CSV table of C-alpha atoms in Angstrom, one decimal:
chain,number,residue,atom,x,y,z
A,7,MET,CA,11.8,-3.2,-2.4
A,8,ARG,CA,15.5,-3.0,-3.0
A,9,PRO,CA,18.1,-3.6,-0.3
A,10,PHE,CA,20.5,-0.8,0.8
A,11,GLU,CA,24.1,-0.6,1.7
A,12,CYS,CA,25.6,0.4,5.1
A,13,ALA,CA,28.7,2.6,5.3
A,14,CYS,CA,30.6,-0.6,6.2
A,15,GLY,CA,29.5,-2.2,2.9
A,16,ALA,CA,27.1,-4.7,4.4
A,17,ARG,CA,23.6,-5.2,2.9
A,18,ILE,CA,20.9,-3.6,5.0
A,19,PHE,CA,17.1,-3.7,4.6
A,20,PHE,CA,14.2,-1.3,4.7
A,21,ASP,CA,13.0,-2.2,8.2
A,22,ASN,CA,16.5,-2.4,9.8
A,23,VAL,CA,17.4,0.0,12.7
A,24,ARG,CA,20.9,-1.3,13.1
A,25,CYS,CA,23.5,-2.9,10.8
A,26,LEU,CA,24.1,-6.5,11.9
A,27,ALA,CA,27.7,-6.3,10.7
A,28,CYS,CA,29.0,-3.1,12.2
A,29,GLU,CA,26.2,-2.2,14.7
A,30,ARG,CA,25.8,1.3,13.3
A,31,GLU,CA,22.4,2.8,13.8
A,32,LEU,CA,20.3,3.3,10.7
A,33,GLY,CA,17.5,5.6,9.6
A,34,PHE,CA,15.4,6.0,6.4
A,35,ILE,CA,15.7,9.4,4.7
A,36,PRO,CA,12.4,9.8,2.7
A,37,GLU,CA,13.7,12.6,0.4
A,38,LEU,CA,16.7,10.4,-0.6
A,39,GLN,CA,14.6,7.2,-0.8
A,40,ALA,CA,17.4,5.5,1.1
A,41,LEU,CA,18.2,3.8,4.3
A,42,ALA,CA,21.3,5.5,5.7
A,43,THR,CA,23.9,5.0,8.4
A,44,LEU,CA,23.5,7.5,11.3
A,45,GLU,CA,26.4,9.2,13.1
A,46,PRO,CA,25.3,11.0,16.3
A,47,THR,CA,26.4,14.6,16.7
A,48,GLY,CA,25.9,14.6,20.5
A,49,ASP,CA,22.9,17.0,20.5
A,50,GLY,CA,20.2,14.6,19.5
A,51,THR,CA,20.8,15.1,15.8
A,52,PHE,CA,22.6,12.8,13.3
A,53,GLN,CA,24.7,13.1,10.2
A,54,ALA,CA,23.4,10.6,7.7
A,55,GLN,CA,25.3,8.7,5.0
A,56,LEU,CA,24.8,10.2,1.5
A,57,SER,CA,23.1,13.3,3.0
A,58,GLN,CA,26.0,15.7,2.0
A,59,GLY,CA,26.4,17.0,5.6
A,60,LEU,CA,22.8,17.7,6.3
A,61,LEU,CA,21.6,17.0,9.9
A,62,TYR,CA,18.6,14.9,10.7
A,63,LYS,CA,16.5,13.9,13.7
A,64,LYS,CA,14.5,10.8,14.4
A,65,CYS,CA,10.8,10.8,14.1
A,66,GLN,CA,9.2,10.8,17.5
A,67,ASN,CA,7.7,7.4,16.9
A,68,TYR,CA,11.3,6.2,16.3
A,69,SER,CA,13.0,7.8,19.2
A,70,LEU,CA,10.2,7.3,21.8
A,71,GLU,CA,7.9,4.6,20.6
A,72,GLY,CA,10.2,2.3,18.6
A,73,VAL,CA,7.6,1.8,15.8
A,74,CYS,CA,9.2,3.9,13.1
A,75,THR,CA,12.6,4.0,11.3
A,76,TRP,CA,12.2,7.3,9.5
A,77,MET,CA,14.1,10.6,9.8
A,78,LEU,CA,13.3,14.2,9.1
A,79,PRO,CA,15.5,17.3,8.8
A,80,ALA,CA,16.9,18.5,12.1
A,81,ASN,CA,15.5,22.0,11.5
A,82,ASP,CA,12.0,20.7,10.8
A,83,SER,CA,9.4,22.1,13.2
A,84,GLN,CA,7.4,18.8,13.0
A,85,ALA,CA,8.1,16.0,15.6
A,86,PHE,CA,6.9,13.3,13.3
A,87,CYS,CA,8.1,12.0,9.9
A,88,ARG,CA,5.9,12.4,6.8
A,89,ALA,CA,4.6,8.9,7.3
A,90,CYS,CA,3.6,9.2,10.9
A,91,ARG,CA,2.2,12.7,10.4
A,92,LEU,CA,-0.7,11.1,8.5
A,93,ASN,CA,-1.9,9.3,11.6
A,94,GLN,CA,-5.1,10.6,13.3
A,95,ILE,CA,-5.7,7.6,15.6
A,96,VAL,CA,-3.2,5.0,16.8
A,97,PRO,CA,-3.9,1.9,18.8
A,98,ASP,CA,-4.5,2.1,22.5
A,99,LEU,CA,-1.1,1.2,24.0
A,100,SER,CA,-2.6,0.3,27.4
A,101,ALA,CA,-3.1,-3.1,25.9
A,102,PRO,CA,0.4,-4.6,25.6
A,103,GLU,CA,-0.3,-6.6,22.4
A,104,ASN,CA,-1.2,-3.3,20.6
A,105,ARG,CA,2.3,-2.1,20.5
A,106,VAL,CA,3.4,-5.1,18.5
A,107,ARG,CA,0.4,-4.7,16.2
A,108,TRP,CA,1.1,-1.0,15.8
A,109,ALA,CA,4.7,-1.7,14.9
A,110,ARG,CA,3.5,-4.1,12.2
A,111,ILE,CA,0.9,-1.6,10.9
A,112,GLU,CA,3.5,1.2,10.7
A,113,GLY,CA,5.9,-1.1,8.9
A,114,ALA,CA,3.4,-1.9,6.2
A,115,LYS,CA,2.3,1.7,5.9
A,116,ARG,CA,5.9,2.9,5.4
A,117,ARG,CA,6.3,0.3,2.6
A,118,LEU,CA,3.1,1.7,1.0
A,119,ILE,CA,4.4,5.3,1.2
A,120,TYR,CA,7.8,4.3,-0.2
A,121,THR,CA,6.1,3.0,-3.3
A,122,ILE,CA,3.8,5.9,-3.6
A,123,ASP,CA,6.8,8.3,-3.5
A,124,ARG,CA,8.7,6.2,-6.0
A,125,LEU,CA,5.8,6.4,-8.4
A,126,GLY,CA,5.7,10.2,-8.0
A,127,LEU,CA,2.1,10.4,-6.7
A,128,GLU,CA,1.3,13.4,-4.6
A,129,LEU,CA,0.4,12.5,-1.0
A,130,LEU,CA,-1.2,15.3,1.0
A,131,ASP,CA,-1.6,15.4,4.8
A,132,LYS,CA,-5.2,15.7,5.8
A,133,SER,CA,-4.3,17.9,8.8
A,134,ALA,CA,-2.8,20.4,6.3
A,135,ASP,CA,-5.4,19.9,3.6
A,136,PRO,CA,-8.7,18.7,5.1
A,137,GLU,CA,-10.5,18.5,1.8
A,138,HIS,CA,-8.0,16.6,-0.4
A,139,GLY,CA,-5.5,15.1,2.1
A,140,LEU,CA,-5.1,11.6,3.5
A,141,ALA,CA,-5.2,10.3,7.0
A,142,PHE,CA,-5.0,7.0,8.8
A,143,GLU,CA,-7.0,5.7,11.8
A,144,PHE,CA,-5.9,2.4,13.5
A,145,LYS,CA,-8.7,1.2,15.7
A,146,ALA,CA,-10.0,-1.8,17.7
A,147,ASP,CA,-13.5,-2.9,18.3
A,148,ALA,CA,-15.1,-1.5,21.4
A,149,GLU,CA,-18.3,-2.3,23.2
A,150,GLY,CA,-21.1,-1.4,20.9
A,151,ALA,CA,-18.8,-0.2,18.2
A,152,LEU,CA,-17.5,-2.5,15.4
A,153,VAL,CA,-14.5,-1.2,13.5
A,154,LEU,CA,-14.7,-1.7,9.8
A,155,THR,CA,-11.6,-1.5,7.5
A,156,GLY,CA,-12.2,0.9,4.7
A,157,HIS,CA,-11.8,4.3,3.0
A,158,ASP,CA,-14.1,7.3,3.4
A,159,ASP,CA,-13.3,10.7,1.9
A,160,GLY,CA,-9.5,10.5,2.5
A,161,VAL,CA,-9.6,8.7,5.8
A,162,ILE,CA,-8.3,5.1,5.7
A,163,THR,CA,-9.5,3.1,8.8
A,164,LEU,CA,-7.7,-0.1,9.6
A,165,LYS,CA,-9.0,-2.6,12.1
A,166,ILE,CA,-5.9,-3.5,14.2
A,167,ASP,CA,-6.9,-7.1,14.3
A,168,GLU,CA,-5.5,-7.3,10.8
A,169,ALA,CA,-2.0,-6.9,12.3
A,170,ASP,CA,-2.5,-10.2,14.2
A,171,PRO,CA,-1.4,-13.1,11.9
A,172,VAL,CA,-3.8,-15.6,13.6
A,173,LEU,CA,-6.8,-13.3,13.5
A,174,ARG,CA,-6.1,-12.2,9.9
A,175,GLU,CA,-5.9,-15.9,8.8
A,176,GLN,CA,-9.1,-16.6,10.5
A,177,ALA,CA,-10.7,-13.7,8.6
A,178,ARG,CA,-9.3,-15.0,5.4
A,179,VAL,CA,-10.7,-18.5,5.9
A,180,ASN,CA,-14.1,-17.1,7.0
A,181,LEU,CA,-14.3,-14.9,3.9
A,182,HIS,CA,-13.1,-17.7,1.6
A,183,GLU,CA,-10.3,-15.5,0.3
A,184,ARG,CA,-7.2,-16.8,-1.5
A,185,TYR,CA,-4.9,-14.2,0.1
A,186,ARG,CA,-5.0,-11.6,2.8
A,187,SER,CA,-2.2,-9.3,4.0
A,188,LEU,CA,-1.7,-6.2,6.0
A,189,LEU,CA,0.2,-4.4,3.2
A,190,GLY,CA,-2.5,-5.5,0.8
A,191,HIS,CA,-5.2,-3.7,2.8
A,192,PHE,CA,-3.2,-0.5,2.6
A,193,ARG,CA,-2.6,-0.8,-1.1
A,194,HIS,CA,-6.3,-1.5,-1.7
A,195,GLU,CA,-7.7,1.3,0.4
A,196,ILE,CA,-5.3,3.9,-0.9
A,197,GLY,CA,-6.5,2.9,-4.4
A,198,HIS,CA,-9.9,4.4,-3.4
A,199,TYR,CA,-8.2,7.6,-2.3
A,200,TYR,CA,-6.3,7.9,-5.6
A,201,PHE,CA,-9.4,7.2,-7.7
A,202,GLU,CA,-10.6,10.7,-7.2
A,203,HIS,CA,-7.2,12.1,-8.0
A,204,LEU,CA,-6.3,10.1,-11.1
A,205,VAL,CA,-9.6,9.6,-12.9
A,206,SER,CA,-9.9,13.1,-14.2
A,207,GLY,CA,-11.3,14.5,-17.4
A,208,PRO,CA,-14.1,13.3,-19.7
A,209,ALA,CA,-12.0,11.1,-21.8
A,210,VAL,CA,-10.3,9.3,-18.9
A,211,LEU,CA,-13.6,8.9,-17.1
A,212,ALA,CA,-15.2,7.5,-20.3
A,213,ARG,CA,-12.3,5.0,-20.7
A,214,PHE,CA,-12.7,4.0,-17.0
A,215,ARG,CA,-16.4,3.2,-17.5
A,216,GLU,CA,-15.6,1.2,-20.6
A,217,LEU,CA,-13.1,-0.9,-18.7
A,218,PHE,CA,-14.6,-1.1,-15.1
A,219,GLY,CA,-18.3,-0.2,-15.5
A,220,ASP,CA,-20.3,2.7,-14.3
A,221,GLU,CA,-19.2,3.7,-10.8
A,222,ARG,CA,-22.4,5.6,-10.2
A,223,GLN,CA,-24.3,2.4,-9.6
A,224,ASP,CA,-25.6,2.0,-6.1
A,225,TYR,CA,-22.6,0.8,-4.0
A,226,ALA,CA,-24.5,-0.8,-1.1
A,227,GLU,CA,-26.8,-2.7,-3.4
A,228,ALA,CA,-23.9,-3.9,-5.5
A,229,LEU,CA,-22.2,-5.3,-2.3
A,230,LYS,CA,-25.4,-7.0,-1.3
A,231,ARG,CA,-25.7,-8.7,-4.7
A,232,HIS,CA,-22.0,-9.7,-4.5
A,233,TYR,CA,-22.3,-11.4,-1.1
A,234,ALA,CA,-25.6,-13.0,-2.1
A,235,GLY,CA,-23.7,-15.0,-4.7
A,236,GLY,CA,-23.7,-12.5,-7.6
A,237,ALA,CA,-20.0,-12.8,-8.3
A,238,LYS,CA,-19.3,-14.5,-11.6
A,239,ARG,CA,-16.5,-16.8,-10.5
A,240,ASP,CA,-15.7,-17.9,-14.1
A,241,GLU,CA,-14.8,-14.4,-15.3
A,242,SER,CA,-11.2,-14.3,-14.2
A,243,ASP,CA,-10.2,-13.0,-17.6
A,244,ASN,CA,-11.9,-9.7,-16.8
A,245,PHE,CA,-11.2,-9.3,-13.1
A,246,ILE,CA,-8.0,-9.5,-11.0
A,247,SER,CA,-9.9,-11.1,-8.1
A,248,ILE,CA,-13.4,-12.3,-7.1
A,249,TYR,CA,-13.9,-9.2,-5.0
A,250,ALA,CA,-13.1,-6.9,-8.0
A,251,GLN,CA,-16.5,-8.0,-9.4
A,252,ALA,CA,-18.4,-6.4,-6.6
A,253,HIS,CA,-18.5,-2.9,-7.9
A,254,PRO,CA,-16.4,-0.7,-10.3
A,255,HIS,CA,-14.9,1.1,-7.3
A,256,GLU,CA,-13.7,-2.2,-5.9
A,257,ASP,CA,-12.4,-3.3,-9.3
A,258,TRP,CA,-10.3,-0.2,-9.5
A,259,ALA,CA,-9.0,-0.5,-5.9
A,260,GLU,CA,-8.1,-4.2,-6.5
A,261,SER,CA,-6.3,-3.3,-9.8
A,262,PHE,CA,-4.5,-0.4,-8.1
A,263,ALA,CA,-3.4,-2.6,-5.3
A,264,HIS,CA,-2.1,-5.3,-7.7
A,265,TYR,CA,-0.2,-2.7,-9.7
A,266,LEU,CA,1.6,-1.5,-6.5
A,267,HIS,CA,2.2,-5.2,-5.7
A,268,MET,CA,3.9,-5.7,-9.1
A,269,VAL,CA,6.0,-2.5,-8.9
A,270,ASP,CA,7.4,-3.2,-5.4
A,271,THR,CA,8.1,-6.9,-6.0
A,272,LEU,CA,9.7,-6.4,-9.4
A,273,GLU,CA,12.0,-3.7,-7.8
A,274,THR,CA,13.1,-6.3,-5.3
A,275,ALA,CA,13.8,-9.0,-7.9
A,276,ASP,CA,15.7,-6.5,-10.1
A,277,SER,CA,17.8,-5.2,-7.2
A,278,PHE,CA,19.0,-8.7,-6.4
A,279,GLY,CA,19.8,-9.6,-10.0
A,280,LYS,CA,17.9,-12.8,-9.5
A,281,LEU,CA,14.4,-14.0,-10.4
A,282,GLN,CA,14.6,-11.6,-13.3
A,283,PRO,CA,12.5,-12.2,-16.4
A,284,SER,CA,14.3,-12.9,-19.7
A,285,ASP,CA,13.8,-9.4,-21.1
A,286,PRO,CA,13.7,-6.4,-18.6
A,287,LYS,CA,12.3,-4.3,-21.4
A,288,LEU,CA,9.0,-6.3,-21.5
A,289,PRO,CA,5.8,-4.5,-20.4
A,290,ILE,CA,5.4,-4.6,-16.7
A,291,VAL,CA,2.6,-7.1,-16.8
A,292,ASP,CA,4.6,-9.6,-18.9
A,293,ARG,CA,7.6,-9.2,-16.5
A,294,TRP,CA,5.3,-9.8,-13.6
A,295,LEU,CA,3.8,-12.9,-15.0
A,296,GLU,CA,7.2,-14.4,-15.6
A,297,LEU,CA,8.3,-13.5,-12.1
A,298,THR,CA,5.1,-15.0,-10.5
A,299,VAL,CA,5.8,-18.4,-12.2
A,300,VAL,CA,9.2,-18.4,-10.4
A,301,LEU,CA,7.7,-17.2,-7.1
A,302,ASN,CA,5.0,-19.8,-7.0
A,303,ALA,CA,7.5,-22.6,-8.0
A,304,LEU,CA,9.7,-21.5,-5.1
A,305,THR,CA,7.0,-21.5,-2.5
A,306,ARG,CA,5.7,-24.9,-3.7
A,307,SER,CA,9.2,-26.2,-3.3
A,308,MET,CA,9.0,-25.1,0.3
A,309,GLY,CA,5.6,-26.8,0.8
A,310,LEU,CA,3.9,-23.5,1.0
A,311,GLU,CA,0.9,-22.0,-0.8
A,312,ASP,CA,1.4,-20.0,-3.9
A,313,ALA,CA,3.0,-16.6,-3.3
A,314,TYR,CA,0.7,-15.1,-5.9
A,315,PRO,CA,-2.6,-17.1,-6.3
A,316,PHE,CA,-4.1,-14.9,-9.0
A,317,ALA,CA,-4.4,-15.1,-12.8
A,318,ILE,CA,-4.3,-12.1,-15.1
A,319,GLY,CA,-6.6,-12.4,-18.1
A,320,ASP,CA,-6.9,-9.9,-21.0
A,321,GLY,CA,-9.6,-7.8,-19.3
A,322,ALA,CA,-7.7,-7.6,-16.0
A,323,ARG,CA,-4.5,-6.8,-17.9
A,324,GLN,CA,-6.1,-3.8,-19.7
A,325,LYS,CA,-7.2,-2.5,-16.3
A,326,LEU,CA,-3.7,-2.8,-14.8
A,327,GLU,CA,-2.3,-1.0,-17.9
A,328,PHE,CA,-4.9,1.8,-17.4
A,329,VAL,CA,-3.8,2.2,-13.8
A,330,GLN,CA,-0.2,2.4,-15.0
A,331,GLN,CA,-1.0,5.0,-17.7
A,332,LEU,CA,-2.8,7.3,-15.2
A,333,ILE,CA,0.0,7.1,-12.7
A,334,GLU,CA,2.6,7.9,-15.4
A,335,ARG,CA,0.6,10.8,-16.9
A,336,LYS,CA,2.7,14.0,-17.0
A,337,ASP,CA,-0.4,16.1,-16.8
A,338,ARG,CA,-1.9,14.6,-13.6
A,339,VAL,CA,-4.2,17.0,-11.9
A,340,ARG,CA,-3.6,17.9,-8.3
A,341,PRO,CA,-5.6,16.0,-5.7
A,342,GLY,CA,-9.2,17.2,-5.5
A,343,ALA,CA,-9.4,18.4,-9.1
A,344,GLY,CA,-10.7,15.1,-10.6
A,345,THR,CA,-14.1,14.5,-12.1
A,346,ALA,CA,-15.0,11.4,-10.1
A,347,LYS,CA,-15.2,10.6,-6.5
A,348,SER,CA,-15.0,7.4,-4.5
A,349,GLN,CA,-16.7,7.5,-1.1
A,350,PRO,CA,-18.0,4.0,-0.3
A,351,SER,CA,-20.7,3.9,2.4
A,352,PRO,CA,-19.7,3.0,6.0
A,353,GLN,CA,-21.9,0.0,5.8
A,354,ALA,CA,-19.8,-1.4,2.9
A,355,GLN,CA,-16.4,-0.9,4.5
A,356,ALA,CA,-16.5,-4.3,6.3
A,357,VAL,CA,-15.8,-6.1,3.0
A,358,HIS,CA,-13.1,-4.0,1.6
A,359,SER,CA,-9.8,-5.7,0.7
A,360,ALA,CA,-11.4,-9.1,0.3
A,361,ASP,CA,-9.2,-10.8,-2.3
A,362,GLN,CA,-6.2,-8.5,-2.1
A,363,PRO,CA,-2.5,-9.1,-2.2
């Protein structure tokens, strides 16, 4: 993600709430896709830099909870920004550590929505459109109730333990994953949501099955085979990750997540004018491969693991290009009008996001 500029000229970043140079308060304006300096008017509203005199108010999760940075028009009847409006369940704040986890979760979710907006994908609120909309539930295990991260019919459930770096690393090690991140979970699970919306029409569905396989095969049985040792670990040319081999739906979600990973990271590199590939007109996968060589060399120089521990073979590349083509289609159908549907069973949700960025 690109950096922004404060009214004082200092560089500011997406998650900042205050400029470190001039101490001005900041807020993100979704319709402008920009982080802006806020000037209070005295009545709880703000004039925002670049907003041409329009007045804004803080999302309630910004003003009261301190877990958001987004704004909405002052005359909007809603109390929450378009990102927080998607929440159906938030963590229980009676546990002190949950506020920290919630803030991390919201930060990752806002980055996800920023990229979704930048790509021009329609994002419907499930409270407004129960059939085709999206909602989030952030939950913790309770006695007799194990929370499983996953997607089901437009509802993305995230186990809040994923926002704890120690617990997340333990899960990564236990599942023998190369990489595990909070933002990666969001990117993977929203891939399931957009499958139904993007894979539309007989020709598109036929091409999907040619690349990914037949998504109608039994999901639960495929996951059982995968975790019983059915993954072909020598087929990296065809799959972006080991987990992508589990089922065509997971192959799609992993490819979708990696495409979002590429788009956001390349935007960051381009905006700084550094780490750029030799030719910015190259296809996105080629630009990404050049960038990951630099990223991995940098992290190795710091004594860290590779920033991108994945390989992209010919088969995986075709899948990424297919995702890109569907996102860039000018004749995309509205959500709900697709010909295919992704509704993994609840039993399978525990293993979602296994090798994700």
